[in-house]
Short mmCIF file of C-alpha atoms and ligand atoms in Angstrom, two decimals:
data_model
loop_
_atom_site.label_atom_id
_atom_site.label_comp_id
_atom_site.label_asym_id
_atom_site.label_seq_id
_atom_site.Cartn_x
_atom_site.Cartn_y
_atom_site.Cartn_z
CA UNK N 24 33.82 49.19 212.97
CA UNK N 25 34.32 46.50 215.60
CA UNK N 26 34.47 43.10 213.91
CA UNK N 27 33.27 40.19 216.04
CA UNK N 28 35.41 37.44 214.56
CA UNK N 29 37.56 34.80 216.18
CA UNK N 30 39.93 32.14 214.92
CA UNK N 31 39.78 28.94 216.95
CA UNK N 32 42.82 26.83 216.26
CA UNK N 33 44.76 23.87 217.57
CA UNK N 34 48.16 24.96 218.84
CA UNK N 35 49.83 21.55 219.12
CA UNK N 36 49.61 18.49 216.84
CA UNK N 37 45.82 18.44 216.44
CA UNK N 38 43.23 16.71 218.64
CA UNK N 39 43.34 19.50 221.23
CA UNK N 40 39.56 19.35 221.71
CA UNK N 41 38.77 22.05 219.16
CA UNK N 42 35.41 20.55 218.24
CA UNK N 43 34.17 20.82 221.78
CA UNK N 44 35.42 24.38 222.29
CA UNK N 45 34.14 25.50 218.88
CA UNK N 46 30.81 23.90 219.71
CA UNK N 47 30.78 25.86 222.98
CA UNK N 48 31.60 29.12 221.19
CA UNK N 49 29.24 28.27 218.32
CA UNK N 50 26.35 28.43 220.74
CA UNK N 51 27.11 32.16 221.00
CA UNK N 52 27.97 32.69 217.31
CA UNK N 53 26.09 33.39 214.09
CA UNK N 54 28.46 31.73 211.61
CA UNK N 55 31.00 28.89 211.96
CA UNK N 56 33.44 28.45 209.09
CA UNK N 57 35.86 25.60 208.33
CA UNK N 58 38.63 26.99 206.13
CA UNK N 59 41.21 24.20 205.58
CA UNK N 60 41.80 20.47 205.79
CA UNK N 61 39.16 17.90 204.97
CA UNK N 62 37.70 14.76 206.46
CA UNK N 63 41.09 13.94 207.96
CA UNK N 64 39.78 16.00 210.89
CA UNK N 65 37.73 14.27 213.53
CA UNK N 66 35.77 16.65 215.68
CA UNK N 67 33.76 15.01 218.38
CA UNK N 68 31.20 16.92 220.36
CA UNK N 69 29.02 15.61 223.14
CA UNK N 70 25.48 16.86 223.55
CA UNK N 71 23.23 15.47 226.29
CA UNK N 72 25.57 12.51 226.73
CA UNK N 73 25.52 11.59 223.03
CA UNK N 74 28.82 11.76 221.14
CA UNK N 75 28.66 13.13 217.59
CA UNK N 76 31.66 12.63 215.32
CA UNK N 77 32.04 15.35 212.71
CA UNK N 78 34.61 15.15 209.94
CA UNK N 79 33.91 17.78 207.28
CA UNK N 80 30.89 19.51 208.76
CA UNK N 81 31.70 22.60 210.87
CA UNK N 82 31.18 22.34 214.62
CA UNK N 83 28.21 24.71 214.69
CA UNK N 84 26.11 22.24 212.75
CA UNK N 85 24.02 21.21 215.76
CA UNK N 86 23.37 24.76 216.85
CA UNK N 87 19.95 26.00 215.69
CA UNK N 88 20.25 29.29 213.82
CA UNK N 89 24.00 29.06 213.14
CA UNK N 90 25.13 29.17 209.50
CA UNK N 91 27.92 26.68 208.80
CA UNK N 92 30.40 27.39 206.03
CA UNK N 93 32.86 25.11 204.26
CA UNK N 94 35.17 27.69 202.68
CA UNK N 95 37.38 27.54 199.59
CA UNK N 96 40.49 26.28 201.43
CA UNK N 97 38.77 23.04 202.52
CA UNK N 98 39.09 19.84 200.47
CA UNK N 99 35.79 17.97 200.36
CA UNK N 100 35.11 14.33 199.59
CA UNK N 101 31.58 14.77 198.19
CA UNK N 102 30.55 11.16 198.85
CA UNK N 103 31.85 11.17 202.41
CA UNK N 104 30.19 14.55 203.04
CA UNK N 105 26.82 13.21 201.88
CA UNK N 106 27.25 10.18 204.17
CA UNK N 107 28.06 12.51 207.06
CA UNK N 108 24.98 14.61 206.32
CA UNK N 109 22.83 11.47 206.22
CA UNK N 110 24.31 10.17 209.47
CA UNK N 111 23.65 13.44 211.27
CA UNK N 112 20.54 14.83 209.60
CA UNK N 113 18.75 11.85 208.04
CA UNK N 114 15.30 12.66 209.42
CA UNK N 115 15.79 16.43 209.59
CA UNK N 116 17.28 17.82 206.36
CA UNK N 117 15.67 21.21 207.06
CA UNK N 118 17.82 21.66 210.18
CA UNK N 119 20.99 21.69 208.07
CA UNK N 120 22.27 25.25 207.64
CA UNK N 121 25.23 24.79 205.34
CA UNK N 122 27.04 26.71 202.60
CA UNK N 123 29.90 25.18 200.60
CA UNK N 124 32.32 27.28 198.59
CA UNK N 125 32.17 26.84 194.84
CA UNK N 126 35.98 27.10 194.96
CA UNK N 127 36.53 24.21 197.42
CA UNK N 128 38.41 21.31 195.82
CA UNK N 129 37.03 17.79 195.65
CA UNK N 130 38.75 14.75 197.11
CA UNK N 131 38.03 11.97 194.64
CA UNK N 132 38.64 8.20 194.83
CA UNK N 133 41.95 8.44 192.97
CA UNK N 134 43.31 10.80 195.64
CA UNK N 135 42.65 8.18 198.29
CA UNK N 136 44.34 5.48 196.18
CA UNK N 137 47.34 7.76 195.60
CA UNK N 138 47.61 8.56 199.32
CA UNK N 139 48.03 4.82 199.95
CA UNK N 140 50.51 4.42 197.06
CA UNK N 141 52.73 7.27 198.28
CA UNK N 142 52.72 6.09 201.89
CA UNK N 143 53.49 2.52 200.77
CA UNK N 144 56.34 3.68 198.54
CA UNK N 145 57.94 5.64 201.40
CA UNK N 146 57.97 2.56 203.62
CA UNK N 147 59.57 3.32 206.99
CA UNK N 148 59.75 7.03 206.11
CA UNK N 149 55.99 7.30 205.62
CA UNK N 150 54.14 10.34 206.99
CA UNK N 151 51.46 8.28 208.74
CA UNK N 152 48.60 10.06 206.97
CA UNK N 153 44.93 9.49 207.63
CA UNK N 154 44.60 7.92 204.13
CA UNK N 155 41.79 10.31 203.27
CA UNK N 156 43.49 11.60 200.09
CA UNK N 157 44.30 15.01 201.57
CA UNK N 158 47.87 15.42 200.26
CA UNK N 159 47.11 14.23 196.70
CA UNK N 160 44.05 16.49 196.52
CA UNK N 161 45.96 19.61 197.61
CA UNK N 162 48.75 18.58 195.20
CA UNK N 163 46.25 18.52 192.32
CA UNK N 164 45.05 21.98 193.37
CA UNK N 165 48.62 23.27 193.09
CA UNK N 166 49.15 21.33 189.84
CA UNK N 167 46.00 23.00 188.46
CA UNK N 168 44.29 19.71 187.70
CA UNK N 169 41.91 19.83 190.67
CA UNK N 170 38.13 19.70 190.41
CA UNK N 171 36.11 22.23 192.37
CA UNK N 172 32.65 22.21 193.92
CA UNK N 173 31.42 24.75 191.39
CA UNK N 174 32.45 22.44 188.52
CA UNK N 175 29.80 19.99 189.71
CA UNK N 176 27.14 22.44 188.57
CA UNK N 177 28.26 22.40 184.93
CA UNK N 178 28.17 18.81 183.56
CA UNK N 179 30.11 19.54 180.35
CA UNK N 180 32.86 21.38 182.14
CA UNK N 181 32.97 18.71 184.85
CA UNK N 182 33.62 16.06 182.18
CA UNK N 183 36.43 18.15 180.71
CA UNK N 184 38.05 18.68 184.12
CA UNK N 185 37.75 14.99 184.97
CA UNK N 186 39.39 14.02 181.67
CA UNK N 187 42.26 16.36 182.48
CA UNK N 188 42.73 15.04 186.01
CA UNK N 189 42.55 11.41 184.97
CA UNK N 190 44.90 11.86 182.01
CA UNK N 191 47.56 12.46 184.63
CA UNK N 192 46.39 10.58 187.71
CA UNK N 193 45.52 7.34 185.92
CA UNK N 194 49.07 7.19 184.58
CA UNK N 195 50.47 7.63 188.06
CA UNK N 196 48.13 4.95 189.41
CA UNK N 197 49.19 2.54 186.64
CA UNK N 198 52.85 3.18 187.48
CA UNK N 199 52.05 2.02 191.02
CA UNK N 200 50.32 -1.09 189.64
CA UNK N 201 46.83 0.19 190.58
CA UNK N 202 43.76 -0.17 188.36
CA UNK N 203 43.00 3.11 186.53
CA UNK N 204 39.81 4.90 187.62
CA UNK N 205 36.86 4.48 185.23
CA UNK N 206 35.86 7.97 184.09
CA UNK N 207 32.26 7.14 183.14
CA UNK N 208 31.50 5.53 186.45
CA UNK N 209 33.02 8.38 188.47
CA UNK N 210 31.32 10.99 186.29
CA UNK N 211 27.89 9.50 186.83
CA UNK N 212 28.45 9.20 190.61
CA UNK N 213 29.49 12.86 190.64
CA UNK N 214 26.42 13.96 188.71
CA UNK N 215 24.20 12.27 191.30
CA UNK N 216 26.17 13.83 194.17
CA UNK N 217 25.91 17.22 192.43
CA UNK N 218 22.13 17.11 192.54
CA UNK N 219 22.17 16.73 196.31
CA UNK N 220 24.96 19.25 196.91
CA UNK N 221 23.66 21.91 194.53
CA UNK N 222 21.54 23.82 197.11
CA UNK N 223 24.58 24.36 199.34
CA UNK N 224 27.15 25.48 196.74
CA UNK N 225 27.76 29.23 196.63
CA UNK N 226 30.41 31.96 196.83
CA UNK N 227 31.05 31.71 200.57
CA UNK N 228 33.50 34.60 200.56
CA UNK N 229 30.59 36.99 199.88
CA UNK N 230 28.47 35.35 202.56
CA UNK N 231 31.28 35.65 205.14
CA UNK N 232 32.13 39.22 204.26
CA UNK N 233 28.51 40.34 204.52
CA UNK N 234 28.14 38.60 207.88
CA UNK N 235 31.35 40.18 209.24
CA UNK N 236 30.41 43.66 208.04
CA UNK N 237 26.95 43.30 209.56
CA UNK N 238 28.63 42.76 212.96
CA UNK N 239 27.68 39.07 213.12
CA UNK N 240 29.78 36.79 215.32
CA UNK N 241 31.90 34.65 213.03
CA UNK N 242 34.06 31.74 214.21
CA UNK N 243 36.82 30.39 211.97
CA UNK N 244 37.37 26.81 212.94
CA UNK N 245 40.81 25.34 212.25
CA UNK N 246 41.28 21.60 211.88
CA UNK N 247 44.50 19.75 212.88
CA UNK N 248 47.07 21.90 214.73
CA UNK N 249 49.77 24.51 214.18
CA UNK N 250 52.63 22.00 214.27
CA UNK N 251 50.97 20.18 211.35
CA UNK N 252 51.08 23.37 209.26
CA UNK N 253 52.57 22.77 205.84
CA UNK N 254 55.01 25.68 206.21
CA UNK N 255 55.58 26.09 209.93
CA UNK N 256 55.03 22.56 211.24
CA UNK N 257 57.42 19.65 211.57
CA UNK N 258 57.81 19.20 207.80
CA UNK N 259 57.51 16.66 206.20
CA UNK N 260 55.44 15.18 209.05
CA UNK N 261 52.63 17.67 208.51
CA UNK N 262 49.31 17.91 206.75
CA UNK N 263 48.99 19.61 203.36
CA UNK N 264 47.25 22.81 204.48
CA UNK N 265 47.73 25.65 206.94
CA UNK N 266 45.58 25.18 210.04
CA UNK N 267 46.18 28.60 211.60
CA UNK N 268 44.76 32.11 211.69
CA UNK N 269 47.39 33.35 209.26
CA UNK N 270 45.83 31.33 206.44
CA UNK N 271 42.23 32.43 206.98
CA UNK N 272 42.30 35.36 204.54
CA UNK N 273 43.37 33.21 201.61
CA UNK N 274 41.45 30.12 202.63
CA UNK N 275 38.15 31.85 203.31
CA UNK N 276 38.39 34.92 201.09
CA UNK N 277 38.21 37.57 203.84
CA UNK N 278 40.54 40.51 204.39
CA UNK N 279 43.31 39.92 206.99
CA UNK N 280 42.26 42.84 209.20
CA UNK N 281 38.84 41.27 209.67
CA UNK N 282 40.21 38.38 211.75
CA UNK N 283 40.29 39.93 215.23
CA UNK N 284 40.99 37.35 217.94
CA UNK N 285 43.03 34.18 217.91
CA UNK N 286 42.00 31.57 220.44
CA UNK N 287 44.57 28.80 220.76
CA UNK N 288 43.15 25.51 221.94
CA UNK N 289 45.79 23.68 223.94
CA UNK N 290 45.59 20.34 225.63
CA UNK N 291 46.98 20.26 229.20
CA UNK N 292 49.59 17.74 227.97
CA UNK N 293 50.79 16.75 224.50
CA UNK N 294 49.50 14.17 222.02
CA UNK N 295 50.42 13.37 218.45
CA UNK N 296 49.20 10.81 215.90
CA UNK N 297 51.26 9.67 212.97
CA UNK N 298 55.01 9.92 212.59
CA UNK N 299 57.33 12.85 213.32
CA UNK N 300 59.32 14.30 216.22
CA UNK N 301 57.74 14.97 219.60
CA UNK N 302 60.48 15.82 222.13
CA UNK N 303 58.41 15.45 225.31
CA UNK N 304 56.88 12.10 224.31
CA UNK N 305 56.45 9.63 227.18
CA UNK N 306 56.31 6.17 225.65
CA UNK N 307 56.01 4.59 229.11
CA UNK N 308 53.59 3.91 231.97
CA UNK N 309 53.00 7.67 232.55
CA UNK N 310 52.03 8.12 228.89
CA UNK N 311 49.87 5.00 228.91
CA UNK N 312 47.91 6.12 231.98
CA UNK N 313 47.20 9.54 230.42
CA UNK N 314 46.17 7.80 227.16
CA UNK N 315 43.56 5.77 229.04
CA UNK N 316 42.34 8.61 231.26
CA UNK N 317 42.10 11.04 228.36
CA UNK N 318 40.75 8.44 225.89
CA UNK N 319 43.57 9.37 223.55
CA UNK N 320 42.52 7.36 220.51
CA UNK N 321 41.83 8.96 217.10
CA UNK N 322 38.23 9.99 216.37
CA UNK N 323 38.58 9.11 212.69
CA UNK N 324 41.24 6.40 212.56
CA UNK N 325 41.03 5.08 216.18
CA UNK N 326 44.83 5.05 216.28
CA UNK N 327 46.32 5.31 219.81
CA UNK N 328 47.79 8.80 220.18
CA UNK N 329 51.37 9.31 221.33
CA UNK N 330 51.37 11.12 224.69
CA UNK N 331 53.85 13.48 226.35
CA UNK N 332 54.41 16.26 228.88
CA UNK N 333 53.08 19.71 227.98
CA UNK N 334 55.62 21.48 225.77
CA UNK N 335 55.69 25.26 226.24
CA UNK N 336 58.72 25.73 223.99
CA UNK N 337 56.58 24.40 221.15
CA UNK N 338 53.54 26.44 222.23
CA UNK N 339 55.63 29.60 222.45
CA UNK N 340 56.70 29.00 218.86
CA UNK N 341 53.12 28.53 217.64
CA UNK N 342 51.80 31.52 219.56
CA UNK N 343 54.44 33.74 218.00
CA UNK N 344 53.64 32.58 214.49
CA UNK N 345 49.87 32.65 214.72
CA UNK N 346 49.41 35.71 216.96
CA UNK N 347 47.55 34.02 219.81
CA UNK N 348 45.50 36.43 221.93
CA UNK N 349 43.65 33.97 224.20
CA UNK N 350 43.94 30.38 225.37
CA UNK N 351 41.45 27.57 225.88
CA UNK N 352 43.04 24.85 228.01
CA UNK N 353 41.41 21.46 227.49
CA UNK N 354 41.38 18.06 229.22
CA UNK N 355 42.61 19.64 232.44
CA UNK N 356 40.58 17.15 234.50
CA UNK N 357 42.80 14.36 233.12
CA UNK N 358 45.74 15.77 235.13
CA UNK N 359 43.97 15.54 238.50
CA UNK N 360 45.89 13.19 240.79
CA UNK N 361 48.67 12.61 238.24
CA UNK N 362 52.12 12.24 239.80
CA UNK N 363 55.38 13.34 238.22
CA UNK N 364 53.89 16.39 236.52
CA UNK N 365 56.29 18.36 234.33
CA UNK N 366 56.28 21.03 231.63
CA UNK N 367 58.92 21.21 228.92
CA UNK N 368 60.36 24.75 228.91
CA UNK N 369 63.07 24.43 226.25
CA UNK N 370 65.35 22.00 224.48
CA UNK N 371 68.98 21.12 224.74
CA UNK N 372 70.47 20.83 221.27
CA UNK N 373 74.14 19.86 221.02
CA UNK N 374 74.76 21.37 224.45
CA UNK N 375 72.93 24.66 223.66
CA UNK N 376 69.58 25.65 225.21
CA UNK N 377 66.93 26.66 222.64
CA UNK N 378 63.24 27.56 223.02
CA UNK N 379 61.94 27.26 219.45
CA UNK N 380 61.13 24.53 216.92
CA UNK N 381 63.98 24.06 214.43
CA UNK N 382 63.07 23.83 210.72
CA UNK N 383 64.53 20.36 210.23
CA UNK N 384 62.50 17.45 211.61
CA UNK N 385 65.80 15.56 211.89
CA UNK N 386 67.33 18.28 214.09
CA UNK N 387 64.10 18.54 216.11
CA UNK N 388 64.24 14.80 216.77
CA UNK N 389 67.65 15.35 218.41
CA UNK N 390 66.35 18.00 220.81
CA UNK N 391 66.31 16.85 224.43
CA UNK N 392 63.53 18.43 226.52
CA UNK N 393 64.36 20.53 229.58
CA UNK N 394 61.63 20.29 232.22
CA UNK N 395 60.21 22.23 235.11
CA UNK N 396 58.41 20.06 237.72
CA UNK N 397 55.00 20.81 239.21
CA UNK N 398 53.15 19.50 242.26
CA UNK N 399 50.38 16.95 241.77
CA UNK N 400 47.01 18.65 241.19
CA UNK N 401 44.59 17.19 243.77
CA UNK N 402 41.14 15.95 242.76
CA UNK N 403 38.61 18.78 242.99
CA UNK N 404 34.88 19.20 242.42
CA UNK N 405 34.66 20.67 238.94
CA UNK N 406 31.11 21.90 239.46
CA UNK N 407 32.49 24.36 242.06
CA UNK N 408 34.86 26.08 239.59
CA UNK N 409 33.42 29.39 238.41
CA UNK N 410 36.53 31.58 238.44
CA UNK N 411 40.30 30.99 238.20
CA UNK N 412 40.61 31.57 241.95
CA UNK N 413 38.29 28.65 242.71
CA UNK N 414 40.96 26.23 241.48
CA UNK N 415 43.32 24.45 243.92
CA UNK N 416 46.71 26.15 244.41
CA UNK N 417 48.57 23.46 242.44
CA UNK N 418 46.24 23.90 239.45
CA UNK N 419 46.68 27.68 239.57
CA UNK N 420 50.45 27.24 239.57
CA UNK N 421 50.37 24.98 236.50
CA UNK N 422 47.96 27.21 234.59
CA UNK N 423 49.58 30.45 235.78
CA UNK N 424 52.91 29.26 234.40
CA UNK N 425 51.28 28.59 231.00
CA UNK N 426 49.62 32.01 230.94
CA UNK N 427 52.80 33.88 231.93
CA UNK N 428 54.98 32.00 229.47
CA UNK N 429 52.62 32.49 226.53
CA UNK N 430 51.56 36.06 227.44
CA UNK N 431 47.92 35.25 226.73
CA UNK N 432 44.80 35.04 228.90
CA UNK N 433 43.19 31.74 229.76
CA UNK N 434 39.70 32.46 228.46
CA UNK N 435 38.29 28.94 228.73
CA UNK N 436 39.11 25.89 230.81
CA UNK N 437 37.67 22.53 229.89
CA UNK N 438 37.16 20.04 232.71
CA UNK N 439 35.20 17.30 230.97
CA UNK N 440 33.40 16.17 227.84
CA UNK N 441 30.01 17.84 228.39
CA UNK N 442 29.22 21.39 227.27
CA UNK N 443 28.59 22.30 230.91
CA UNK N 444 32.15 21.21 231.83
CA UNK N 445 33.67 24.25 230.06
CA UNK N 446 34.34 27.18 232.39
CA UNK N 447 34.59 30.66 230.93
CA UNK N 448 36.99 33.10 232.63
CA UNK N 449 36.58 35.83 230.02
CA UNK N 450 33.98 36.72 227.36
CA UNK N 451 35.26 36.10 223.84
CA UNK N 452 32.93 38.19 221.69
P1 IMP Q 270 46.99 13.82 206.31
O1 IMP Q 270 46.41 15.11 206.75
O2 IMP Q 270 45.98 12.69 206.24
O3 IMP Q 270 47.76 13.94 205.02
O4 IMP Q 270 48.05 13.36 207.41
C1 IMP Q 270 49.26 14.07 207.63
C2 IMP Q 270 49.63 14.10 209.10
O5 IMP Q 270 48.68 14.90 209.80
C3 IMP Q 270 49.61 12.74 209.79
O6 IMP Q 270 50.64 12.73 210.78
C4 IMP Q 270 48.25 12.70 210.45
O7 IMP Q 270 48.23 11.83 211.58
C5 IMP Q 270 48.11 14.15 210.87
N1 IMP Q 270 46.70 14.56 210.99
C6 IMP Q 270 45.84 14.85 210.00
N2 IMP Q 270 44.65 15.21 210.49
C7 IMP Q 270 44.75 15.17 211.83
C8 IMP Q 270 43.83 15.47 212.89
O8 IMP Q 270 42.68 15.88 212.70
N3 IMP Q 270 44.34 15.32 214.15
C9 IMP Q 270 45.61 14.93 214.38
N4 IMP Q 270 46.49 14.64 213.43
C10 IMP Q 270 46.07 14.76 212.15
#
């Protein structure tokens, strides 16, 4: 049977505009599923001129009729999720179509404290995390002392799990000079949260599988970006999950052959927040002007993003690893009228030319970008762009080079923040 599934993932360092593209695709989908990460993600979507910031809720949440799934691979801060639900659906709880996996792990207050302790202890070598407790929560999952959504539904078992987790985590907090977490207080807060979350908690793997087998259109929405992948990213400057198509089977509980298409969302230039190597970074007037034009400030943390020239060596690496079939190029309007346009096509490392991302972040930091120059893309009327051929010659050259280098079709081109600013060159389902 023909499965109508698509993985939508960031192919750089996150913040590629995934929320907006997923929102666009969600309007044509039946199910949207987040499968990794947590409220470190900041997805902003703009509807009728109003900007909505989503953190844990999937991007189909505003689409009537779309089921939104938070799968087992996501880490969920239950208190932050309830705040997000209240912010977005206060007057309209019936409009919320949400299912949360009973296997998803909970981010609890001690994870957030530990995130700060670890970053502080590393000093100048810190990762530059979002301080949302992501790393400590995934660590507890691997240590087998995590607490899962389903545990909220069994008060006795929840108490037992909490005792376990705190027996270890309170000792670590004390070693850092932090006040231990009070179990009774946290337990009672969790019991209250459980009452509100109960209707959404279920085995989402069954729900997803049934939807896929029934031929429903299912979108798997990645958070962050491929270069922040725990295994394949610029370790240790990565997040603690795998934000790519290759992790969907384990993180959502669906068979690998049921994930059909891989749509890589790529910004027309590069940005990165937090520490870590970024060979084509432009910490200068060029970078600053793109930062302002593209409003390159974090949705969640408001941190200014580092900006650089588009890096196709890096994108080639991520497309190989994640099996990209199609591309969605975002923030292309930001490049209109920009002088000194370049694309990084490889790196010079100790006098040798390479076109991949080395395993060591230290080695990667020594890579010197090799560039190809492009002509300035003139300002054009974006409302006139219906097909690739409607674009000015300079734009076609820039985009054509991307397409040829990555051997993937440009399916979507985003020319602005509104839903109507996304041009489709190819149907995705
Ligand atoms: P953590 O995910 O909070 O542990 O942060 C680890 C690294 O991932 C840091 O460099 C963060 O800046 C980066 N990061 C996490 N989430 C996002 C995101 O949604 N967009 C961009 N970078 C992110």
